[in-house]
Amino acid sequence: MAGRGTSPGAAAEEDVVALLMRRHEEIRERFDAVEAAAGDDGRRAAFRRLVRLVTAHETAEEEVVHPYARGAVEGGEEIVAARLEEERRTGEALLRLESMDCAGPGRAAFLREFAALREEAEAHARAEERYEFPPLEAGGDPGWRRAMARAVRAAESAAPARPYPAAVPDGEDTGAGPFAAVVDRARDARHGEGL
């Protein structure tokens, strides 16, 4: 999942904080793409791409970043608990939005809920950037931070294509992510969908 302007080799050597900040920027761009999309099909396709990116990013943070932050950040348990609650709400909002009419008669309701989700996602990103990312940047040597980036990319590649908030009660890791990823990839292959 190398971003625009980043070669696969450069991404392999990327620092974890640079990768996470780039993902936040990519998510902002995907929100913009949904808002700017024309027609029913264009908005649905742009929204599906946003859902996949957000789900992969949040999965990687839950599997790699949050466990580190719990022990490395003063008050880490509380900080991570707040981020997990935000991520749970984001997953629920994405699922609600998936079931809504994003164009046509339901467009106004979709756009209202979508705007609220965007605002919450921005606040969530700012909280991570303020509380979780600085200890990652300060922790370990550059090789360790590159290894963390590789772990984040591996978690993203194994993430489900859509959120499963009910599968993870109260932020507990149930292992549902990898199973959900297999189900999603099979469904997407059947329907000819890609990232």
PDB file of C-alpha atoms in Angstrom:
ATOM      1  CA  MET A   1       0.000   0.000   0.000  1.00  0.00           C
ATOM      2  CA  ALA A   2       2.709   2.491  -0.930  1.00  0.00           C
ATOM      3  CA  GLY A   3       1.309   5.982  -1.172  1.00  0.00           C
ATOM      4  CA  ARG A   4       1.504   8.328  -4.088  1.00  0.00           C
ATOM      5  CA  GLY A   5       5.038   9.509  -4.739  1.00  0.00           C
ATOM      6  CA  THR A   6       6.517   6.737  -2.617  1.00  0.00           C
ATOM      7  CA  SER A   7       8.292   3.876  -4.323  1.00  0.00           C
ATOM      8  CA  PRO A   8       7.945   0.379  -2.813  1.00  0.00           C
ATOM      9  CA  GLY A   9      11.631   0.444  -1.836  1.00  0.00           C
ATOM     10  CA  ALA A  10      11.254   3.811  -0.114  1.00  0.00           C
ATOM     11  CA  ALA A  11       8.133   2.595   1.713  1.00  0.00           C
ATOM     12  CA  ALA A  12      10.075  -0.426   2.991  1.00  0.00           C
ATOM     13  CA  GLU A  13      12.495   1.954   4.727  1.00  0.00           C
ATOM     14  CA  GLU A  14       9.858   4.353   6.015  1.00  0.00           C
ATOM     15  CA  ASP A  15       9.731   5.318   9.674  1.00  0.00           C
ATOM     16  CA  VAL A  16       6.541   4.235  11.499  1.00  0.00           C
ATOM     17  CA  VAL A  17       5.503   7.785  12.383  1.00  0.00           C
ATOM     18  CA  ALA A  18       6.010   8.964   8.788  1.00  0.00           C
ATOM     19  CA  LEU A  19       3.888   6.018   7.602  1.00  0.00           C
ATOM     20  CA  LEU A  20       1.099   6.716  10.097  1.00  0.00           C
ATOM     21  CA  MET A  21       1.070  10.441   9.273  1.00  0.00           C
ATOM     22  CA  ARG A  22       0.924   9.581   5.563  1.00  0.00           C
ATOM     23  CA  ARG A  23      -2.033   7.272   6.208  1.00  0.00           C
ATOM     24  CA  HIS A  24      -3.839  10.081   8.028  1.00  0.00           C
ATOM     25  CA  GLU A  25      -3.284  12.320   5.004  1.00  0.00           C
ATOM     26  CA  GLU A  26      -4.507   9.566   2.637  1.00  0.00           C
ATOM     27  CA  ILE A  27      -7.658   9.189   4.753  1.00  0.00           C
ATOM     28  CA  ARG A  28      -8.272  12.954   4.535  1.00  0.00           C
ATOM     29  CA  GLU A  29      -7.878  12.715   0.746  1.00  0.00           C
ATOM     30  CA  ARG A  30     -10.371   9.831   0.621  1.00  0.00           C
ATOM     31  CA  PHE A  31     -12.886  11.877   2.605  1.00  0.00           C
ATOM     32  CA  ASP A  32     -12.395  14.676   0.037  1.00  0.00           C
ATOM     33  CA  ALA A  33     -12.894  12.179  -2.815  1.00  0.00           C
ATOM     34  CA  VAL A  34     -16.224  10.997  -1.396  1.00  0.00           C
ATOM     35  CA  GLU A  35     -17.467  14.569  -0.999  1.00  0.00           C
ATOM     36  CA  ALA A  36     -16.330  15.498  -4.526  1.00  0.00           C
ATOM     37  CA  ALA A  37     -17.580  12.337  -6.271  1.00  0.00           C
ATOM     38  CA  ALA A  38     -20.197  12.737  -8.955  1.00  0.00           C
ATOM     39  CA  GLY A  39     -23.139  10.400  -9.366  1.00  0.00           C
ATOM     40  CA  ASP A  40     -24.301   7.371  -7.420  1.00  0.00           C
ATOM     41  CA  ASP A  41     -21.638   4.968  -8.673  1.00  0.00           C
ATOM     42  CA  GLY A  42     -18.779   7.430  -8.210  1.00  0.00           C
ATOM     43  CA  ARG A  43     -19.723   8.239  -4.615  1.00  0.00           C
ATOM     44  CA  ARG A  44     -20.286   4.564  -3.734  1.00  0.00           C
ATOM     45  CA  ALA A  45     -16.892   3.587  -5.199  1.00  0.00           C
ATOM     46  CA  ALA A  46     -15.118   6.451  -3.419  1.00  0.00           C
ATOM     47  CA  PHE A  47     -16.836   5.533  -0.144  1.00  0.00           C
ATOM     48  CA  ARG A  48     -15.819   1.849  -0.488  1.00  0.00           C
ATOM     49  CA  ARG A  49     -12.188   2.934  -0.974  1.00  0.00           C
ATOM     50  CA  LEU A  50     -12.420   5.127   2.147  1.00  0.00           C
ATOM     51  CA  VAL A  51     -13.904   2.269   4.198  1.00  0.00           C
ATOM     52  CA  ARG A  52     -11.122  -0.100   3.143  1.00  0.00           C
ATOM     53  CA  LEU A  53      -8.362   2.386   3.978  1.00  0.00           C
ATOM     54  CA  VAL A  54      -9.841   3.392   7.354  1.00  0.00           C
ATOM     55  CA  THR A  55     -10.456  -0.234   8.316  1.00  0.00           C
ATOM     56  CA  ALA A  56      -6.912  -1.289   7.369  1.00  0.00           C
ATOM     57  CA  HIS A  57      -5.405   1.683   9.185  1.00  0.00           C
ATOM     58  CA  GLU A  58      -7.424   1.170  12.371  1.00  0.00           C
ATOM     59  CA  THR A  59      -6.678  -2.562  12.352  1.00  0.00           C
ATOM     60  CA  ALA A  60      -2.939  -1.853  12.128  1.00  0.00           C
ATOM     61  CA  GLU A  61      -3.130   0.659  14.952  1.00  0.00           C
ATOM     62  CA  GLU A  62      -5.072  -1.787  17.130  1.00  0.00           C
ATOM     63  CA  GLU A  63      -2.579  -4.591  16.456  1.00  0.00           C
ATOM     64  CA  VAL A  64       0.718  -2.661  16.471  1.00  0.00           C
ATOM     65  CA  VAL A  65       0.532   0.949  17.683  1.00  0.00           C
ATOM     66  CA  HIS A  66      -1.907   0.780  20.604  1.00  0.00           C
ATOM     67  CA  PRO A  67      -0.176  -2.169  22.330  1.00  0.00           C
ATOM     68  CA  TYR A  68       3.105  -0.238  22.236  1.00  0.00           C
ATOM     69  CA  ALA A  69       1.459   2.989  23.469  1.00  0.00           C
ATOM     70  CA  ARG A  70      -0.115   1.210  26.441  1.00  0.00           C
ATOM     71  CA  GLY A  71       3.330   0.685  27.965  1.00  0.00           C
ATOM     72  CA  ALA A  72       5.331   3.542  26.461  1.00  0.00           C
ATOM     73  CA  VAL A  73       3.048   6.501  27.163  1.00  0.00           C
ATOM     74  CA  GLU A  74       2.291   7.895  30.596  1.00  0.00           C
ATOM     75  CA  GLY A  75      -1.394   7.113  31.139  1.00  0.00           C
ATOM     76  CA  GLY A  76      -1.198   4.762  28.133  1.00  0.00           C
ATOM     77  CA  GLU A  77      -4.083   2.533  29.210  1.00  0.00           C
ATOM     78  CA  GLU A  78      -6.498   5.481  29.360  1.00  0.00           C
ATOM     79  CA  ILE A  79      -5.195   7.027  26.139  1.00  0.00           C
ATOM     80  CA  VAL A  80      -5.549   3.753  24.240  1.00  0.00           C
ATOM     81  CA  ALA A  81      -8.995   3.088  25.742  1.00  0.00           C
ATOM     82  CA  ALA A  82     -10.163   6.474  24.434  1.00  0.00           C
ATOM     83  CA  ARG A  83      -8.726   5.768  20.955  1.00  0.00           C
ATOM     84  CA  LEU A  84     -10.374   2.330  20.871  1.00  0.00           C
ATOM     85  CA  GLU A  85     -13.742   3.871  21.777  1.00  0.00           C
ATOM     86  CA  GLU A  86     -13.300   6.412  18.951  1.00  0.00           C
ATOM     87  CA  GLU A  87     -12.407   3.603  16.548  1.00  0.00           C
ATOM     88  CA  ARG A  88     -15.456   1.597  17.637  1.00  0.00           C
ATOM     89  CA  ARG A  89     -17.712   4.579  16.941  1.00  0.00           C
ATOM     90  CA  THR A  90     -16.019   5.117  13.568  1.00  0.00           C
ATOM     91  CA  GLY A  91     -16.634   1.480  12.622  1.00  0.00           C
ATOM     92  CA  GLU A  92     -20.287   1.741  13.579  1.00  0.00           C
ATOM     93  CA  ALA A  93     -20.669   4.986  11.597  1.00  0.00           C
ATOM     94  CA  LEU A  94     -19.038   3.409   8.534  1.00  0.00           C
ATOM     95  CA  LEU A  95     -21.433   0.462   8.726  1.00  0.00           C
ATOM     96  CA  ARG A  96     -24.433   2.805   9.045  1.00  0.00           C
ATOM     97  CA  LEU A  97     -23.221   4.881   6.100  1.00  0.00           C
ATOM     98  CA  GLU A  98     -22.707   1.717   4.009  1.00  0.00           C
ATOM     99  CA  SER A  99     -26.409   0.948   4.348  1.00  0.00           C
ATOM    100  CA  MET A 100     -27.533   4.482   3.453  1.00  0.00           C
ATOM    101  CA  ASP A 101     -28.367   5.881   0.046  1.00  0.00           C
ATOM    102  CA  CYS A 102     -25.324   8.068  -0.736  1.00  0.00           C
ATOM    103  CA  ALA A 103     -26.945   9.693  -3.760  1.00  0.00           C
ATOM    104  CA  GLY A 104     -30.478  10.326  -4.856  1.00  0.00           C
ATOM    105  CA  PRO A 105     -33.158  10.932  -2.205  1.00  0.00           C
ATOM    106  CA  GLY A 106     -30.942   9.824   0.707  1.00  0.00           C
ATOM    107  CA  ARG A 107     -27.971  11.956  -0.311  1.00  0.00           C
ATOM    108  CA  ALA A 108     -28.605  14.786   2.196  1.00  0.00           C
ATOM    109  CA  ALA A 109     -28.844  12.404   5.183  1.00  0.00           C
ATOM    110  CA  PHE A 110     -25.743  10.527   4.016  1.00  0.00           C
ATOM    111  CA  LEU A 111     -23.749  13.754   3.659  1.00  0.00           C
ATOM    112  CA  ARG A 112     -24.822  14.987   7.127  1.00  0.00           C
ATOM    113  CA  GLU A 113     -23.719  11.762   8.812  1.00  0.00           C
ATOM    114  CA  PHE A 114     -20.610  11.636   6.624  1.00  0.00           C
ATOM    115  CA  ALA A 115     -19.641  15.192   7.724  1.00  0.00           C
ATOM    116  CA  ALA A 116     -20.055  14.190  11.391  1.00  0.00           C
ATOM    117  CA  LEU A 117     -17.885  11.114  10.808  1.00  0.00           C
ATOM    118  CA  ARG A 118     -15.207  13.221   9.135  1.00  0.00           C
ATOM    119  CA  GLU A 119     -15.131  15.633  12.075  1.00  0.00           C
ATOM    120  CA  GLU A 120     -14.785  12.748  14.533  1.00  0.00           C
ATOM    121  CA  ALA A 121     -12.080  11.077  12.397  1.00  0.00           C
ATOM    122  CA  GLU A 122     -10.094  14.343  12.349  1.00  0.00           C
ATOM    123  CA  ALA A 123     -10.303  14.638  16.144  1.00  0.00           C
ATOM    124  CA  HIS A 124      -9.225  11.000  16.479  1.00  0.00           C
ATOM    125  CA  ALA A 125      -6.207  11.538  14.200  1.00  0.00           C
ATOM    126  CA  ARG A 126      -5.159  14.658  16.131  1.00  0.00           C
ATOM    127  CA  ALA A 127      -5.350  12.736  19.432  1.00  0.00           C
ATOM    128  CA  GLU A 128      -3.166   9.934  18.062  1.00  0.00           C
ATOM    129  CA  GLU A 129      -0.684  12.429  16.644  1.00  0.00           C
ATOM    130  CA  ARG A 130      -0.511  14.233  19.986  1.00  0.00           C
ATOM    131  CA  TYR A 131      -0.459  11.326  22.455  1.00  0.00           C
ATOM    132  CA  GLU A 132       0.691   8.159  20.683  1.00  0.00           C
ATOM    133  CA  PHE A 133       3.015   9.195  17.872  1.00  0.00           C
ATOM    134  CA  PRO A 134       5.629  11.214  19.833  1.00  0.00           C
ATOM    135  CA  PRO A 135       6.670   8.210  21.972  1.00  0.00           C
ATOM    136  CA  LEU A 136       6.923   6.127  18.785  1.00  0.00           C
ATOM    137  CA  GLU A 137       9.161   8.787  17.276  1.00  0.00           C
ATOM    138  CA  ALA A 138      11.325   8.964  20.400  1.00  0.00           C
ATOM    139  CA  GLY A 139      11.385   5.224  21.091  1.00  0.00           C
ATOM    140  CA  GLY A 140      14.084   2.939  19.808  1.00  0.00           C
ATOM    141  CA  ASP A 141      16.524   3.483  17.005  1.00  0.00           C
ATOM    142  CA  PRO A 142      15.709   4.141  13.338  1.00  0.00           C
ATOM    143  CA  GLY A 143      15.878   0.405  12.576  1.00  0.00           C
ATOM    144  CA  TRP A 144      13.267  -0.296  15.261  1.00  0.00           C
ATOM    145  CA  ARG A 145      10.980   2.416  13.845  1.00  0.00           C
ATOM    146  CA  ARG A 146      11.348   0.928  10.347  1.00  0.00           C
ATOM    147  CA  ALA A 147      10.517  -2.517  11.754  1.00  0.00           C
ATOM    148  CA  MET A 148       7.395  -1.030  13.377  1.00  0.00           C
ATOM    149  CA  ALA A 149       6.436   0.435   9.975  1.00  0.00           C
ATOM    150  CA  ARG A 150       6.802  -3.014   8.397  1.00  0.00           C
ATOM    151  CA  ALA A 151       4.559  -4.451  11.134  1.00  0.00           C
ATOM    152  CA  VAL A 152       1.950  -1.749  10.449  1.00  0.00           C
ATOM    153  CA  ARG A 153       2.007  -2.501   6.698  1.00  0.00           C
ATOM    154  CA  ALA A 154       1.694  -6.257   7.385  1.00  0.00           C
ATOM    155  CA  ALA A 155      -1.329  -5.661   9.648  1.00  0.00           C
ATOM    156  CA  GLU A 156      -2.900  -3.408   7.000  1.00  0.00           C
ATOM    157  CA  SER A 157      -2.496  -6.081   4.339  1.00  0.00           C
ATOM    158  CA  ALA A 158      -4.231  -8.688   6.530  1.00  0.00           C
ATOM    159  CA  ALA A 159      -7.038  -6.366   7.650  1.00  0.00           C
ATOM    160  CA  PRO A 160     -10.681  -6.919   6.741  1.00  0.00           C
ATOM    161  CA  ALA A 161     -12.091  -4.712   3.987  1.00  0.00           C
ATOM    162  CA  ARG A 162     -14.842  -3.371   6.218  1.00  0.00           C
ATOM    163  CA  PRO A 163     -15.267  -2.738   9.954  1.00  0.00           C
ATOM    164  CA  TYR A 164     -16.530  -5.417  12.298  1.00  0.00           C
ATOM    165  CA  PRO A 165     -17.137  -3.473  15.530  1.00  0.00           C
ATOM    166  CA  ALA A 166     -19.459  -6.107  16.990  1.00  0.00           C
ATOM    167  CA  ALA A 167     -16.707  -8.705  16.655  1.00  0.00           C
ATOM    168  CA  VAL A 168     -14.493  -6.914  19.202  1.00  0.00           C
ATOM    169  CA  PRO A 169     -16.446  -6.232  22.386  1.00  0.00           C
ATOM    170  CA  ASP A 170     -14.977  -3.549  24.649  1.00  0.00           C
ATOM    171  CA  GLY A 171     -11.748  -3.365  22.633  1.00  0.00           C
ATOM    172  CA  GLU A 172     -10.737  -6.985  23.312  1.00  0.00           C
ATOM    173  CA  ASP A 173      -8.720  -8.737  20.615  1.00  0.00           C
ATOM    174  CA  THR A 174     -10.747 -11.761  19.567  1.00  0.00           C
ATOM    175  CA  GLY A 175      -8.759 -12.621  16.459  1.00  0.00           C
ATOM    176  CA  ALA A 176     -11.791 -11.818  14.283  1.00  0.00           C
ATOM    177  CA  GLY A 177      -9.759  -9.493  12.053  1.00  0.00           C
ATOM    178  CA  PRO A 178      -7.864 -12.160  10.099  1.00  0.00           C
ATOM    179  CA  PHE A 179     -11.006 -14.289   9.657  1.00  0.00           C
ATOM    180  CA  ALA A 180     -13.005 -11.238   8.578  1.00  0.00           C
ATOM    181  CA  ALA A 181     -10.235 -10.355   6.112  1.00  0.00           C
ATOM    182  CA  VAL A 182     -10.514 -13.771   4.457  1.00  0.00           C
ATOM    183  CA  VAL A 183     -14.302 -13.435   4.210  1.00  0.00           C
ATOM    184  CA  ASP A 184     -14.003  -9.927   2.752  1.00  0.00           C
ATOM    185  CA  ARG A 185     -11.374 -10.910   0.200  1.00  0.00           C
ATOM    186  CA  ALA A 186     -13.482 -13.859  -0.970  1.00  0.00           C
ATOM    187  CA  ARG A 187     -16.557 -11.619  -1.283  1.00  0.00           C
ATOM    188  CA  ASP A 188     -14.580  -8.971  -3.162  1.00  0.00           C
ATOM    189  CA  ALA A 189     -13.084 -11.545  -5.546  1.00  0.00           C
ATOM    190  CA  ARG A 190     -16.585 -12.823  -6.293  1.00  0.00           C
ATOM    191  CA  HIS A 191     -17.777  -9.309  -7.078  1.00  0.00           C
ATOM    192  CA  GLY A 192     -14.611  -8.240  -8.945  1.00  0.00           C
ATOM    193  CA  GLU A 193     -13.814  -5.440  -6.494  1.00  0.00           C
ATOM    194  CA  GLY A 194     -10.300  -4.281  -5.758  1.00  0.00           C
ATOM    195  CA  LEU A 195      -8.677  -1.704  -3.528  1.00  0.00           C
TER     196      LEU A 195
END
